[in-house]
Amino acid sequence: MDRMQILTLISWDFKRNKNFFNQAVLNPYEYWSGILERNGISTYVILLTCNRVEIYLRSGYPEDLDGLRPNIFHDEEAIRHIMEVSAGLDSMSLGESEILKQVKDAYDLSVKNGKTDKVLSLIFQKAISVGKKVRSDTDISRGKVSVPSIVYDILISRGVSKVLLIGNGMLAGEIAPYLSEKFVVTVAGRNLEHVKELASKYNYRYTSINDLHDLMEKHDAIIAVTSSKTPIIRADDLIEGKIYIDLGNPRNIEGRPGLDIITIDDIYSISSKNGSIRETSVDEARRIIDNEMRSLMNKIKDIMIDEIFADFYRFAAVVQRMEVEKFSRMHPEIPASDLEAFAHSMINKVMNIPVMTLKSVARSQDNQDFSRIFSRFYDNFSDLVSAALQSYEDHQDTQSLRDRTRQLLQRS
């Protein structure tokens, strides 16, 4: 039986493994979910943003991913990470708000697809709650720091009315909703179907980039945000008097002296300046996370103990059914329903004290110690229950069960 784990995180992001992240981020949701499903993994949340690819699992590990050199985190470390992500502490722009919606959307998709369980749901619901609490109780969201919000402010400050958005990838999709109320927008790209899909969400115009010079003539600001490895706008094609915002990496727009080209580095510089205001709130945010972590880990321990004792109750139900049938044959005058009610009540009362005691002990344990001890206990206890179930269901005598139990206990 697999090790009883709380949570495993497989991660690529802009901070920790940038080179492999640049490969990983090109793959859509279906690519990652397909790998998981082929490896028999059916409980997961996949978080995809411009700056991170994160896969949260309850069990198993797809070895297919080793070639992309992911970062791996387990249990408490993985749980703390998703809380920090939701709170905006792990973002390129400290405290940015978009990530909280992205975490919620990723979780909602897994719920919709039936890919969550009690523990995974509890973790993500708490992470979303923590993200909201950090933003409401601290100043970590003061000043705009996200790329889309800074781009919006630049366009407003320059008096722009018509915007050409070149690209239809993840970042373009994040910028698009910011433009819907104030600007006349045209979305352009090489793949017309993909461009149409993005533009239709906001009733924008859409077109190909075959006649890019004509498109630039008709718009005040040009935002280039594609994954092209070479510039899509050459220096000789730039038009004076236009505002160019180049969010590509590598650059989408070839520079030319004297022309106003705002780059992704300029955006990050603004974000960093605003972010310095937020730095004073980081310690306070971490204290909130620490407090919520303690509460969450206790709840997770309770759920995991309930799950393991569910196996025992299943065993008890088999024993109860067979013993009631045996007693009923010996004493037909006693209604079987009365015997079943008595046996069920006795089992619950007998098990209540050990279950509550184990939960109390678990709460006093360090989380890493709990994970290690519980994994060993889970494996041995589950083996014992399985052996007991097999013995009863096969109508074997109790001696074989005692022998099997003794062997398992000696092995452990």
Coordinates of C-alpha atoms in Angstrom, one line a residue:
M1 CA 0.0 0.0 0.0
D2 CA 1.2 3.6 -0.8
R3 CA 2.7 5.8 1.9
M4 CA 0.0 7.8 3.6
Q5 CA 0.9 11.3 2.5
I6 CA -0.9 14.6 3.1
L7 CA 0.2 16.5 0.0
T8 CA 2.9 16.5 -2.6
L9 CA 3.7 19.6 -4.8
I10 CA 5.5 19.3 -8.1
S11 CA 6.6 22.8 -9.2
W12 CA 8.3 24.9 -11.8
D13 CA 8.4 28.7 -11.4
F14 CA 10.2 31.9 -12.4
K15 CA 12.2 31.9 -9.2
R16 CA 13.5 28.4 -8.5
N17 CA 14.1 26.6 -11.8
K18 CA 13.6 29.2 -14.5
N19 CA 15.2 27.3 -17.4
F20 CA 13.0 24.3 -17.0
F21 CA 10.0 26.5 -16.2
N22 CA 10.3 28.1 -19.6
Q23 CA 9.7 24.6 -21.1
A24 CA 7.0 23.6 -18.6
V25 CA 4.9 26.7 -19.0
L26 CA 4.3 26.1 -22.7
N27 CA 2.2 23.0 -21.9
P28 CA -1.6 23.3 -21.4
Y29 CA -3.7 21.9 -18.6
E30 CA -4.6 18.8 -20.7
Y31 CA -0.9 17.9 -21.0
W32 CA -0.4 17.8 -17.3
S33 CA -3.7 16.1 -16.4
G34 CA -3.0 13.5 -19.1
I35 CA 0.3 12.6 -17.5
L36 CA -1.3 12.3 -14.1
E37 CA -4.2 10.1 -15.3
R38 CA -1.8 7.8 -17.2
N39 CA 0.0 7.2 -14.0
G40 CA -3.1 6.3 -12.1
I41 CA -3.3 9.7 -10.2
S42 CA -6.8 10.9 -9.9
T43 CA -6.8 13.4 -7.0
Y44 CA -5.0 16.6 -7.9
V45 CA -5.1 20.4 -8.5
I46 CA -3.1 21.9 -11.4
L47 CA -2.3 25.6 -11.0
L48 CA -1.0 27.3 -14.2
T49 CA -0.1 31.0 -14.5
C50 CA 2.4 33.1 -16.4
N51 CA 5.0 32.6 -13.6
R52 CA 4.3 29.1 -12.3
V53 CA 3.3 25.5 -13.1
E54 CA 2.2 23.7 -9.9
I55 CA 0.7 20.3 -9.5
Y56 CA -0.7 19.3 -6.1
L57 CA -1.2 15.6 -5.5
R58 CA -2.7 13.6 -2.6
S59 CA -0.8 10.4 -3.6
G60 CA 1.6 8.9 -6.1
Y61 CA 4.2 10.6 -8.3
P62 CA 4.5 10.6 -12.1
E63 CA 8.1 9.7 -12.9
D64 CA 7.5 11.0 -16.5
L65 CA 8.2 14.5 -15.1
D66 CA 11.7 13.9 -13.8
G67 CA 13.2 15.0 -17.1
L68 CA 11.9 18.5 -16.5
R69 CA 13.7 18.7 -13.1
P70 CA 10.7 19.9 -11.0
N71 CA 11.0 21.1 -7.4
I72 CA 9.3 18.7 -5.1
F73 CA 7.7 19.6 -1.7
H74 CA 5.8 17.3 0.7
D75 CA 3.2 17.7 3.4
E76 CA 3.6 20.8 5.6
E77 CA 6.1 22.4 3.3
A78 CA 3.7 22.0 0.3
I79 CA 0.7 23.2 2.3
R80 CA 2.6 26.3 3.5
H81 CA 3.6 27.0 -0.1
I82 CA 0.0 27.1 -1.4
M83 CA -0.9 29.5 1.4
E84 CA 2.0 31.8 0.6
V85 CA 1.1 31.6 -3.1
S86 CA -2.6 32.5 -2.4
A87 CA -1.4 35.4 -0.1
G88 CA 0.7 36.8 -2.9
L89 CA 4.0 36.2 -0.9
D90 CA 5.5 34.0 -3.7
S91 CA 4.5 36.2 -6.6
M92 CA 6.8 38.2 -8.8
S93 CA 4.8 41.2 -7.8
L94 CA 4.4 41.0 -4.0
G95 CA 0.8 40.9 -2.9
E96 CA -0.7 40.9 -6.4
S97 CA -4.4 40.0 -6.4
E98 CA -4.7 38.0 -9.6
I99 CA -3.0 34.9 -8.1
L100 CA -5.8 34.4 -5.5
K101 CA -8.4 34.2 -8.3
Q102 CA -6.1 31.8 -10.2
V103 CA -5.8 29.5 -7.2
K104 CA -9.6 29.5 -6.7
D105 CA -10.2 28.8 -10.4
A106 CA -7.7 25.9 -10.4
Y107 CA -9.4 24.4 -7.3
D108 CA -12.9 24.9 -8.8
L109 CA -11.9 23.1 -12.0
S110 CA -10.6 20.1 -10.0
V111 CA -13.9 20.1 -8.0
K112 CA -15.9 20.2 -11.2
N113 CA -13.9 17.3 -12.7
G114 CA -14.2 15.2 -9.5
K115 CA -10.4 15.4 -8.7
T116 CA -10.5 16.4 -5.1
D117 CA -11.0 14.6 -1.7
K118 CA -11.7 15.9 1.8
V119 CA -8.1 16.7 2.6
L120 CA -7.3 18.4 -0.7
S121 CA -10.5 20.5 -0.5
L122 CA -9.7 21.5 3.1
I123 CA -6.2 22.6 2.1
F124 CA -7.3 24.7 -0.9
Q125 CA -10.4 26.2 0.9
K126 CA -8.1 27.3 3.7
A127 CA -5.5 28.7 1.3
I128 CA -8.1 30.8 -0.4
S129 CA -9.4 32.0 2.9
V130 CA -5.9 32.9 4.1
G131 CA -5.3 34.8 0.8
K132 CA -8.4 36.9 1.5
K133 CA -7.5 37.4 5.2
V134 CA -4.0 38.6 4.4
R135 CA -5.2 41.2 2.0
S136 CA -8.0 42.4 4.3
D137 CA -5.9 42.5 7.5
T138 CA -2.6 43.9 6.1
D139 CA -1.4 46.5 3.6
I140 CA 0.2 43.9 1.3
S141 CA -2.1 44.9 -1.6
R142 CA -1.5 48.6 -1.4
G143 CA -0.3 50.1 -4.7
K144 CA -0.6 48.3 -8.0
V145 CA 2.0 45.6 -8.6
S146 CA 0.5 43.2 -11.1
V147 CA 1.5 43.5 -14.8
P148 CA -2.1 43.9 -16.1
S149 CA -3.0 46.6 -13.6
I150 CA 0.2 48.6 -14.3
V151 CA -0.3 48.3 -18.0
Y152 CA -3.9 49.6 -17.5
D153 CA -2.6 52.6 -15.5
I154 CA 0.0 53.5 -18.2
L155 CA -2.7 53.4 -20.9
I156 CA -5.0 55.7 -18.8
S157 CA -2.2 58.1 -18.0
R158 CA -1.3 58.4 -21.7
G159 CA -4.9 59.2 -22.8
V160 CA -5.1 56.1 -25.0
S161 CA -8.4 55.2 -26.6
K162 CA -7.6 52.4 -29.2
V163 CA -5.5 49.4 -28.2
L164 CA -3.9 46.7 -30.3
L165 CA -3.2 43.5 -28.2
I166 CA -0.9 41.2 -30.1
G167 CA -1.0 37.7 -28.7
N168 CA -3.4 35.2 -27.2
G169 CA -1.4 33.4 -24.5
M170 CA -1.8 33.4 -20.8
L171 CA -0.5 36.9 -20.1
A172 CA -2.6 38.3 -22.9
G173 CA -5.6 36.6 -21.4
E174 CA -4.9 38.3 -18.1
I175 CA -4.5 41.7 -19.6
A176 CA -7.6 41.5 -21.8
P177 CA -10.3 41.9 -19.1
Y178 CA -8.6 45.1 -17.8
L179 CA -9.2 46.8 -21.2
S180 CA -12.9 46.0 -21.6
E181 CA -14.4 49.2 -20.2
K182 CA -12.1 52.0 -21.2
F183 CA -10.7 51.1 -24.6
V184 CA -11.6 50.0 -28.1
V185 CA -9.6 46.8 -28.4
T186 CA -8.4 44.7 -31.3
V187 CA -6.8 41.3 -30.6
A188 CA -4.3 40.1 -33.3
G189 CA -2.2 36.9 -33.7
R190 CA -1.0 34.3 -36.1
N191 CA -3.7 31.7 -35.1
L192 CA -7.0 33.3 -36.0
E193 CA -9.1 30.7 -34.1
H194 CA -7.2 31.2 -30.9
V195 CA -7.4 35.0 -31.3
K196 CA -11.1 34.8 -31.9
E197 CA -11.6 32.7 -28.7
L198 CA -9.9 35.4 -26.6
A199 CA -11.6 38.3 -28.3
S200 CA -15.1 36.9 -28.1
K201 CA -15.0 36.8 -24.3
Y202 CA -15.0 40.6 -24.2
N203 CA -16.6 41.5 -27.6
Y204 CA -13.3 42.7 -29.0
R205 CA -12.4 42.9 -32.6
Y206 CA -9.9 40.3 -33.8
T207 CA -7.7 39.8 -36.8
S208 CA -4.5 38.2 -38.1
I209 CA -1.1 40.0 -38.0
N210 CA -0.6 39.7 -41.8
D211 CA -0.8 43.5 -42.3
L212 CA 0.7 44.6 -39.0
H213 CA 1.7 48.1 -40.2
D214 CA -1.9 49.0 -41.1
L215 CA -3.1 47.7 -37.7
M216 CA -0.5 49.9 -35.9
E217 CA -1.6 52.9 -37.9
K218 CA -5.2 52.5 -36.6
H219 CA -4.4 52.2 -32.9
D220 CA -2.9 54.5 -30.3
A221 CA -1.1 51.8 -28.2
I222 CA 0.4 48.5 -29.2
I223 CA 0.8 45.8 -26.6
A224 CA 2.9 42.8 -27.8
V225 CA 2.8 39.7 -25.6
T226 CA 3.7 36.7 -27.7
S227 CA 6.0 33.7 -27.2
S228 CA 7.9 34.4 -30.5
K229 CA 11.6 33.8 -30.3
T230 CA 12.3 36.7 -32.7
P231 CA 10.8 40.2 -32.8
I232 CA 7.5 40.4 -34.5
I233 CA 7.8 44.2 -35.0
R234 CA 11.1 45.4 -36.5
A235 CA 12.7 48.7 -35.8
D236 CA 12.0 50.0 -39.3
D237 CA 8.3 49.2 -38.9
L238 CA 7.8 51.4 -35.8
I239 CA 5.5 54.4 -36.1
E240 CA 6.3 57.6 -34.3
G241 CA 3.7 58.9 -31.9
K242 CA 2.5 55.4 -30.9
I243 CA 2.9 53.9 -27.5
Y244 CA 4.5 50.5 -27.6
I245 CA 4.4 48.1 -24.6
D246 CA 6.6 45.0 -25.1
L247 CA 5.8 42.2 -22.6
G248 CA 7.6 39.5 -24.6
N249 CA 10.5 37.4 -23.3
P250 CA 12.5 37.5 -25.5
R251 CA 11.5 40.9 -26.8
N252 CA 8.7 41.1 -29.3
I253 CA 9.6 44.6 -30.5
E254 CA 13.0 45.7 -31.9
G255 CA 14.1 48.9 -30.3
R256 CA 14.8 52.2 -32.0
P257 CA 16.3 55.3 -30.4
G258 CA 13.9 58.1 -29.8
L259 CA 10.8 55.9 -29.7
D260 CA 8.8 55.2 -26.6
I261 CA 8.9 51.4 -26.0
I262 CA 7.9 50.3 -22.5
T263 CA 9.4 46.9 -21.7
I264 CA 8.5 44.1 -19.2
D265 CA 11.6 45.3 -17.2
D266 CA 10.0 48.8 -17.0
I267 CA 6.8 47.2 -15.7
Y268 CA 8.7 45.2 -13.1
S269 CA 10.5 48.3 -12.0
I270 CA 7.2 50.0 -11.3
S271 CA 6.0 46.9 -9.6
S272 CA 9.1 46.7 -7.4
K273 CA 8.7 50.4 -6.3
N274 CA 5.1 49.8 -5.3
G275 CA 6.0 46.5 -3.8
S276 CA 8.5 48.2 -1.4
I277 CA 5.4 49.7 0.3
R278 CA 4.1 46.2 0.8
E279 CA 7.3 44.7 2.3
T280 CA 6.4 45.9 5.8
S281 CA 3.3 43.7 5.7
V282 CA 5.2 40.4 4.9
D283 CA 5.9 39.5 8.6
E284 CA 2.3 40.2 9.5
A285 CA 1.1 38.0 6.6
R286 CA 3.4 35.2 7.7
R287 CA 2.0 35.3 11.2
I288 CA -1.5 34.9 9.8
I289 CA -0.3 31.9 7.8
D290 CA 1.4 30.4 10.9
N291 CA -1.7 30.6 12.9
E292 CA -3.9 29.2 10.2
M293 CA -1.4 26.4 9.5
R294 CA -1.7 25.2 13.1
S295 CA -5.5 25.0 12.9
L296 CA -5.4 23.4 9.4
M297 CA -2.9 20.7 10.4
N298 CA -5.0 19.7 13.3
K299 CA -8.1 19.3 11.1
I300 CA -6.0 17.3 8.5
K301 CA -4.8 15.0 11.3
D302 CA -8.5 14.5 12.4
I303 CA -9.5 13.6 8.8
M304 CA -6.6 11.2 8.3
I305 CA -7.4 9.4 11.6
D306 CA -11.1 9.2 10.6
E307 CA -10.1 7.7 7.3
I308 CA -7.9 5.0 8.8
F309 CA -10.6 4.1 11.3
A310 CA -13.1 3.9 8.5
D311 CA -11.2 0.7 7.5
F312 CA -11.7 -0.6 11.0
Y313 CA -15.4 0.2 11.1
R314 CA -15.7 -1.6 7.7
F315 CA -14.1 -4.6 9.3
A316 CA -16.3 -4.3 12.4
A317 CA -19.4 -4.2 10.2
V318 CA -18.4 -7.5 8.6
V319 CA -17.8 -9.1 12.0
Q320 CA -21.0 -7.6 13.3
R321 CA -23.0 -9.1 10.4
M322 CA -21.5 -12.6 10.7
E323 CA -21.8 -12.7 14.5
V324 CA -25.4 -11.4 14.5
E325 CA -26.2 -14.1 12.0
K326 CA -24.6 -16.8 14.2
F327 CA -26.3 -15.5 17.3
S328 CA -29.7 -15.3 15.5
R329 CA -29.4 -19.0 14.6
M330 CA -28.8 -19.8 18.2
H331 CA -31.5 -17.5 19.6
P332 CA -34.2 -17.0 16.9
E333 CA -36.5 -15.5 19.5
I334 CA -34.5 -12.3 19.5
P335 CA -35.1 -10.0 16.5
A336 CA -32.0 -9.6 14.3
S337 CA -32.7 -5.8 14.1
D338 CA -32.3 -5.6 17.9
L339 CA -29.1 -7.5 17.8
E340 CA -27.7 -5.3 15.0
A341 CA -28.6 -2.1 16.9
F342 CA -27.0 -3.4 20.1
A343 CA -23.8 -4.5 18.3
H344 CA -23.6 -1.2 16.3
S345 CA -24.0 0.9 19.5
M346 CA -21.4 -1.2 21.4
I347 CA -18.8 -0.8 18.6
N348 CA -19.3 3.0 18.4
K349 CA -18.9 3.4 22.2
V350 CA -15.9 1.1 22.4
M351 CA -14.1 2.9 19.6
N352 CA -15.0 6.4 20.6
I353 CA -12.3 6.7 23.3
P354 CA -9.3 5.3 21.3
V355 CA -10.3 7.5 18.3
M356 CA -10.5 10.6 20.4
T357 CA -7.3 9.7 22.3
L358 CA -5.4 9.2 19.0
K359 CA -6.6 12.6 17.7
S360 CA -5.5 14.3 20.9
V361 CA -2.1 12.7 20.8
A362 CA -1.8 13.6 17.1
R363 CA -2.4 17.3 17.8
S364 CA 0.4 17.3 20.3
Q365 CA 2.9 15.8 17.8
D366 CA 5.2 17.8 15.5
N367 CA 3.8 17.7 12.0
Q368 CA 6.8 15.9 10.5
D369 CA 6.7 13.3 13.3
F370 CA 3.0 12.8 12.8
S371 CA 3.5 12.2 9.1
R372 CA 6.3 9.7 9.7
I373 CA 4.6 7.8 12.5
F374 CA 1.2 7.9 10.9
S375 CA 2.5 6.5 7.6
R376 CA 4.0 3.5 9.5
F377 CA 0.8 3.0 11.5
Y378 CA -1.4 3.3 8.4
D379 CA 0.5 0.7 6.5
N380 CA 0.6 -1.9 9.4
F381 CA -3.0 -1.2 10.6
S382 CA -4.4 -1.4 7.0
D383 CA -2.6 -4.7 6.5
L384 CA -4.0 -6.1 9.7
V385 CA -7.6 -5.0 8.8
S386 CA -7.2 -6.4 5.3
A387 CA -6.0 -9.7 6.8
A388 CA -8.9 -9.7 9.3
L389 CA -11.5 -9.0 6.6
Q390 CA -10.1 -11.8 4.4
S391 CA -10.2 -14.2 7.3
Y392 CA -13.8 -13.4 8.2
E393 CA -15.1 -13.2 4.6
D394 CA -13.4 -16.6 3.8
H395 CA -14.9 -18.0 7.1
Q396 CA -11.4 -19.0 8.3
D397 CA -10.9 -19.8 12.0
T398 CA -9.6 -17.2 14.4
Q399 CA -6.3 -19.0 14.8
S400 CA -5.2 -18.0 11.2
L401 CA -6.1 -14.4 12.0
R402 CA -4.1 -14.4 15.2
D403 CA -1.1 -15.9 13.4
R404 CA -1.3 -13.3 10.7
T405 CA -1.6 -10.5 13.2
R406 CA 1.4 -11.8 15.2
Q407 CA 3.5 -11.9 12.0
L408 CA 2.6 -8.4 11.0
L409 CA 3.4 -7.0 14.4
Q410 CA 6.8 -8.7 14.5
R411 CA 7.6 -7.3 11.1
S412 CA 6.8 -3.8 12.2

